[in-house]
Short mmCIF file of C-alpha atoms in Angstrom, two decimals:
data_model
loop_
_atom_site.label_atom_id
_atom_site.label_comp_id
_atom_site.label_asym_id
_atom_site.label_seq_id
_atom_site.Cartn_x
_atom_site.Cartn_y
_atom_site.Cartn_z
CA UNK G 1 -3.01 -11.31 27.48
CA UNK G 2 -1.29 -10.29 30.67
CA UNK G 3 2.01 -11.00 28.99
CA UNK G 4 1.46 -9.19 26.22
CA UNK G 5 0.18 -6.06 28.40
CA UNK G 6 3.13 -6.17 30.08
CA UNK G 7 5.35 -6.49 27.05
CA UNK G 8 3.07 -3.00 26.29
CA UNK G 9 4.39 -1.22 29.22
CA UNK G 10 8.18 -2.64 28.58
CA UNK G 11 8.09 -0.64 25.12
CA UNK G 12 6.66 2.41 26.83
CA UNK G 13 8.92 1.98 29.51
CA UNK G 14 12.29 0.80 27.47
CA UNK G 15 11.53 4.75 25.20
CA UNK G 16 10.58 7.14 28.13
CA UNK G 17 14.66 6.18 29.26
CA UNK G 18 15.96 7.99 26.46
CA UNK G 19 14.86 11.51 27.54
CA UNK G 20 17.50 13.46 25.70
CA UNK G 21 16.47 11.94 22.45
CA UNK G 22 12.45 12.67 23.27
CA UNK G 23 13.92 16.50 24.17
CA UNK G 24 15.41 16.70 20.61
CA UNK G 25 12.48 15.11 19.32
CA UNK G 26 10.00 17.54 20.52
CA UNK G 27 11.92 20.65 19.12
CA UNK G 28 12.28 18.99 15.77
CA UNK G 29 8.56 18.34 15.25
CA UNK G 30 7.83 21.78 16.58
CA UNK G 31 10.71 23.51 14.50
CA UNK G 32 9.70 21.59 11.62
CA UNK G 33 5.97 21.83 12.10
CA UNK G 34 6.46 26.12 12.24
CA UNK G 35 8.42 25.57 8.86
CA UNK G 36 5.19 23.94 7.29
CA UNK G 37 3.18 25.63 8.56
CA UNK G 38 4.08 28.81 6.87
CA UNK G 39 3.94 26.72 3.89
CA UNK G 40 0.95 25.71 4.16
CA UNK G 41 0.11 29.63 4.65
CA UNK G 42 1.74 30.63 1.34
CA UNK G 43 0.22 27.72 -0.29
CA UNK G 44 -3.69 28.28 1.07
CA UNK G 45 -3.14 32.12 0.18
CA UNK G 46 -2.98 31.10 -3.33
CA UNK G 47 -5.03 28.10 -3.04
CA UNK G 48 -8.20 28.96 -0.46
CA UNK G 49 -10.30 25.43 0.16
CA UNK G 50 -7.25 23.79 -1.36
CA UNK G 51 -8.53 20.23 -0.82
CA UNK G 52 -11.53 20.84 0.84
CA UNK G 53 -9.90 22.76 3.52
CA UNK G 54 -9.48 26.43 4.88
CA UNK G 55 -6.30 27.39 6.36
CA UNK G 56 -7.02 26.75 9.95
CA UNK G 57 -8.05 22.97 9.24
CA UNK G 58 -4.61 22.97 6.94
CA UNK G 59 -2.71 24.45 10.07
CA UNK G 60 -4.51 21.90 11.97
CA UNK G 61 -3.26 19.21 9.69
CA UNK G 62 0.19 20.23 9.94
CA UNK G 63 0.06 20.19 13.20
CA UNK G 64 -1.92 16.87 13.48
CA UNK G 65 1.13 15.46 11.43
CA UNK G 66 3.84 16.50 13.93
CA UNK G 67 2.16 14.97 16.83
CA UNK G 68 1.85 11.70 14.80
CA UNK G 69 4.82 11.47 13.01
CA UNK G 70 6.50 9.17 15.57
CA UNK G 71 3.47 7.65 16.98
CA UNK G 72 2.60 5.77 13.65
CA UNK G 73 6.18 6.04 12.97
CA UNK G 74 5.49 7.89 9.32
CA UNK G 75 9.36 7.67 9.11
CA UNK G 76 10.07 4.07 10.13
CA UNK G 77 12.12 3.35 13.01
CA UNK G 78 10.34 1.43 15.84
CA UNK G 79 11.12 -2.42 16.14
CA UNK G 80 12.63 -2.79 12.30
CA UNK G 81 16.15 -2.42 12.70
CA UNK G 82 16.08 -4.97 15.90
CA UNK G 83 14.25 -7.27 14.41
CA UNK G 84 16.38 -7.86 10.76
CA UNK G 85 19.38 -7.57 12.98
CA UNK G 86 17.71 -10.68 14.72
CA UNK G 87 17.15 -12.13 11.26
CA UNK G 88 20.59 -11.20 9.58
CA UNK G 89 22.36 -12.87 12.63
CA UNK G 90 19.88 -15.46 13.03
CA UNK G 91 19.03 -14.87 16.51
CA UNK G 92 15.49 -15.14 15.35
CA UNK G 93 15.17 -18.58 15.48
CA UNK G 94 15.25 -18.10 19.59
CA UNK G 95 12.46 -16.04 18.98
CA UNK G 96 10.43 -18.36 17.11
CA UNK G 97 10.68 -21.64 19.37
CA UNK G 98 9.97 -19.28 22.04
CA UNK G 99 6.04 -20.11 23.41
CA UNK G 100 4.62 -16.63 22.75
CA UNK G 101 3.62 -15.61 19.42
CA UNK G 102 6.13 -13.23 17.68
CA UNK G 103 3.95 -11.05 15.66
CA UNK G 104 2.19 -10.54 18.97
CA UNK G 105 4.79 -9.73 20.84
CA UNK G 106 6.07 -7.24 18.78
CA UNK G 107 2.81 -5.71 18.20
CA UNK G 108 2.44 -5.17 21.77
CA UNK G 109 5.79 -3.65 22.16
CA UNK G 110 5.11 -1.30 19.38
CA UNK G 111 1.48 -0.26 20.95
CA UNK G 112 3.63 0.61 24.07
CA UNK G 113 6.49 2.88 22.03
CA UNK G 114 3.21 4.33 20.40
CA UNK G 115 1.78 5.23 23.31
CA UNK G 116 4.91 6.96 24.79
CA UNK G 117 5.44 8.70 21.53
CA UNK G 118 2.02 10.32 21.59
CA UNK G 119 2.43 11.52 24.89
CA UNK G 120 5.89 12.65 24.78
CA UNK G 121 6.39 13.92 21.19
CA UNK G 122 2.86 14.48 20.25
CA UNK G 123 1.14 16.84 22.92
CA UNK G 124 3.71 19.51 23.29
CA UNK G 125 3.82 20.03 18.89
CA UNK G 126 0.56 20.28 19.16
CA UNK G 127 0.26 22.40 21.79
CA UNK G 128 2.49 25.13 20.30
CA UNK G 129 0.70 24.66 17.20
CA UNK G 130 -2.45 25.51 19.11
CA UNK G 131 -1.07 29.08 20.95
CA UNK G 132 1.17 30.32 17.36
CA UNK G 133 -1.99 29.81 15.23
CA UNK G 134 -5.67 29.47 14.64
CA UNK G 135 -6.45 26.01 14.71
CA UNK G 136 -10.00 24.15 14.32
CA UNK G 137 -9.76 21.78 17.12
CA UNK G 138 -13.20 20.33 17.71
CA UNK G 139 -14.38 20.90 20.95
CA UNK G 140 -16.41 17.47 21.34
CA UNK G 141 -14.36 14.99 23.48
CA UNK G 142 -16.28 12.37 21.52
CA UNK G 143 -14.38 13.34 18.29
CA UNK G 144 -11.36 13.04 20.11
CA UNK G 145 -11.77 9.63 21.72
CA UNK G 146 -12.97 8.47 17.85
CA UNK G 147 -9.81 10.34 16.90
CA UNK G 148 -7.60 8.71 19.17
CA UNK G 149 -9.14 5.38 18.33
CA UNK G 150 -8.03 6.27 14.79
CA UNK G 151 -4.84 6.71 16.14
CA UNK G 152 -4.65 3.48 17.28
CA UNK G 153 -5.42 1.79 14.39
CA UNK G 154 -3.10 3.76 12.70
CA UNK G 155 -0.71 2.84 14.34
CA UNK G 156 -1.72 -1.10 14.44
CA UNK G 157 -1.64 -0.32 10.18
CA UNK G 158 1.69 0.76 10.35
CA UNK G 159 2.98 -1.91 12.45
CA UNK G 160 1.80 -4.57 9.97
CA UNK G 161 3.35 -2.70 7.16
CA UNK G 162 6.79 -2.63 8.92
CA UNK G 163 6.40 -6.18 10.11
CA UNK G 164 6.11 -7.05 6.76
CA UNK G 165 8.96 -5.27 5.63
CA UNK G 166 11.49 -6.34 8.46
CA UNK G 167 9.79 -10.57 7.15
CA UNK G 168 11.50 -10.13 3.91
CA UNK G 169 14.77 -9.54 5.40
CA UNK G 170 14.49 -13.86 5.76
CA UNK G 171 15.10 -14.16 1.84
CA UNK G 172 16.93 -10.53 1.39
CA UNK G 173 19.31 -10.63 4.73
CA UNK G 174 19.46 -7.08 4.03
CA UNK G 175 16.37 -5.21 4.33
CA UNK G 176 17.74 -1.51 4.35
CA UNK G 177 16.93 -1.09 0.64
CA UNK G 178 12.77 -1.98 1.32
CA UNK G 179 13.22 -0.22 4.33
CA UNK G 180 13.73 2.58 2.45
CA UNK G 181 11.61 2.43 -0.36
CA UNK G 182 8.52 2.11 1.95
CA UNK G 183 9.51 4.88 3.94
CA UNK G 184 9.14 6.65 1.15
CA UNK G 185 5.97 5.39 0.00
CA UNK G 186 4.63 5.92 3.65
CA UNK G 187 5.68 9.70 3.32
CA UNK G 188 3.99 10.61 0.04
CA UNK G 189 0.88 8.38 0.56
CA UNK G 190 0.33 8.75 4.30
CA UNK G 191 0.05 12.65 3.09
CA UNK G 192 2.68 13.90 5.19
CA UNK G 193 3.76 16.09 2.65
CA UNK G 194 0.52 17.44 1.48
CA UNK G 195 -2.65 16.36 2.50
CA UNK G 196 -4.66 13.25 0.11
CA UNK G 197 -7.28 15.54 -0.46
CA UNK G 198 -5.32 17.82 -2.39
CA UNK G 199 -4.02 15.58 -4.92
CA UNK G 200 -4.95 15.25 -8.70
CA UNK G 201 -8.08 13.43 -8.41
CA UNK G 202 -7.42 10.16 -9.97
CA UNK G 203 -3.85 9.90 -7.59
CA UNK G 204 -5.81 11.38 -4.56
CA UNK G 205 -8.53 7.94 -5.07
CA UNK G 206 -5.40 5.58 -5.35
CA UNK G 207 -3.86 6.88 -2.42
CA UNK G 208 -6.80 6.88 -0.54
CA UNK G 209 -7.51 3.55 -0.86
CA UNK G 210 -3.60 2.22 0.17
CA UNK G 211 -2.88 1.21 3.64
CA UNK G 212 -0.88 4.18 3.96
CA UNK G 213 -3.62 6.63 4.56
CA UNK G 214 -4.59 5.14 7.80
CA UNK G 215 -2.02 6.36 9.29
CA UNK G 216 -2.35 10.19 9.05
CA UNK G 217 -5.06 11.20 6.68
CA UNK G 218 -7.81 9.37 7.93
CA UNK G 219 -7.39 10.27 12.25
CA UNK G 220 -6.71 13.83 10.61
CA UNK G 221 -10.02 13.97 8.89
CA UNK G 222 -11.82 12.63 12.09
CA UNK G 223 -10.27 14.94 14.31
CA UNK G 224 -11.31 18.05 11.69
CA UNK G 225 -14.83 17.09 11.53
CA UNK G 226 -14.50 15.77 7.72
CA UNK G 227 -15.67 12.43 8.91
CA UNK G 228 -18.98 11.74 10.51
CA UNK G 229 -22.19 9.74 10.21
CA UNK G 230 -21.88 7.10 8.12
CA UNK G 231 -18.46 8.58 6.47
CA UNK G 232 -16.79 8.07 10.34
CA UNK G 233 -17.89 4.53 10.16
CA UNK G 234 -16.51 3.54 6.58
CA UNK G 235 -13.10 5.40 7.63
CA UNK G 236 -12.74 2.92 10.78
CA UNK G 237 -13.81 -0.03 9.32
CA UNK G 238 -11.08 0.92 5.97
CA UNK G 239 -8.76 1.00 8.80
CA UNK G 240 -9.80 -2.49 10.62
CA UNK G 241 -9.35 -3.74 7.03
CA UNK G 242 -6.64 -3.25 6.40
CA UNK G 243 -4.77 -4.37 9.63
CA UNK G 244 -6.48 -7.26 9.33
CA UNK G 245 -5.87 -8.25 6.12
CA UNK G 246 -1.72 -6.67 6.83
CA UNK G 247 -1.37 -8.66 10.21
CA UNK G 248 -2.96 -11.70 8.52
CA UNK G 249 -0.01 -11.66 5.39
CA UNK G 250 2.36 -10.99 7.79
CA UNK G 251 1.52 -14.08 9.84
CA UNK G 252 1.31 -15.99 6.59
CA UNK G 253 4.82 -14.32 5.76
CA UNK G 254 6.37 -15.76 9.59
CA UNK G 255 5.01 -18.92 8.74
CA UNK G 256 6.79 -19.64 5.75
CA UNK G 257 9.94 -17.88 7.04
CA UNK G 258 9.59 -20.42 9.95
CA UNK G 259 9.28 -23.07 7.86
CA UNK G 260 12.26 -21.69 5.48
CA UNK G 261 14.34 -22.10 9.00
CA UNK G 262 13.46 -25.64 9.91
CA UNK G 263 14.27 -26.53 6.07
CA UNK G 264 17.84 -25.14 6.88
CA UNK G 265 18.33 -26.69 10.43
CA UNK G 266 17.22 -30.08 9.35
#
């Protein structure tokens, strides 16, 4: 565990060097989280309890979204393009014989870029968000430790989804195109665009119930109060499904890539 902790504070360490890029990163999510925000304005004006809501919990969504949009990485990025640059090149097979697990290790580095992200690019957003409107921030700090736990495993959820992802690069070589398309899918079913709650009913269930959710719509709903009692406990445990039953594919998925690579070196 040690090594893994301190592979944690490598990845925190390894993004709080590029400053300039956290700088630029904080004035998009704030410039971009002013822009939807007056959406959602326009749209709630038309729409009052769109989704269950009133406009200050649908500010507070927005700006729930900004401050997590690089912590659970709703965009990608992280470890991916490393990692099937390993794979393309082959370089993976290092990784493999190496004695530490490799799922673990990137997990842990990933926790750690997490972690910076949320302090660097998520507070200030937030924070704006927070003086330019009315937002219902609970006042509890127990909803925000059970909101921050959400956090985490939103972010362990997302992890598993990219490891997966950056696995299939071992029969595709080129992973861009899967990349993309679950970028995508992360977007519209994470609710980054408009919140779960609000979609036609039948769509709103199936999204929902994907993986995706965990990584904005649920931690939102905790942190607005939407989630308590018995509800609080079924949203957790959906999201400790799922990364189990993500982190245990993709471990199924290294093992047969690993075995695909001793096939070819023997």
């Amino acid at each position: 565990m040690r090594l893994y902790a301190a592979v944690a504070a490598s990845g925190f360490r390894r993004h709080a060097t590029y400053k300039t890029a956290t700088v630029a990163g904080v004035f998009t999510n704030t410039v971009f989280g002013f822009v939807i925000a007056y959406t959602y304005i326009a749209l709630w004006d038309e729409r009052p309890h769109l989704g269950g809501y009133d406009q200050s919990m649908a500010l507070t969504y927005v700006w729930t979204g900004q401050a997590l949009i690089a912590t659970c990485a709703l965009l990608g990025g992280g470890f991916q393009d490393e990692l099937i640059e390993r794979i393309r090149t082959g370089d993976i097979a290092v990784d493999l014989y190496r004695p530490a697990d490799l799922q673990t290790w990137w997990l842990a580095a990933d926790l750690g870029r997490a972690a910076y992200q949320l302090l660097a690019r998520g507070i200030v957003p937030m924070a704006c968000g927070a003086l330019a409107f009315h937002l219902a921030l609970p006042a509890s700090p127990t909803t925000w430790a059970l909101f921050l736990l959400s956090v985490l495993l939103g972010v362990v959820v997302s992890f598993a989804l990219r490891y997966l992802v950056v696995l299939s690069a071992f029969w595709l070589l080129d992973g861009s195109g899967v990349v993309t398309v679950v970028t995508l899918a992360t977007l519209f079913f994470s609710g980054s665009l408009l919140p779960l709650n609000a979609f036609p009913t039948g769509l709103g269930a199936v999204a929902r119930a994907l993986p995706f959710s965990s990584l904005l719509q649920v931690p939102a709903d905790i942190l607005l109060g939407r989630s308590t009692g018995v509800s609080l406990a079924g949203s957790l445990a959906f999201q400790v499904g799922w990364a189990v039953a993500l982190l245990g594919a993709g471990r199924l998925l290294q093992s047969a890539a690993t075995r695909k690579l001793v096939v070819q070196g023997g």
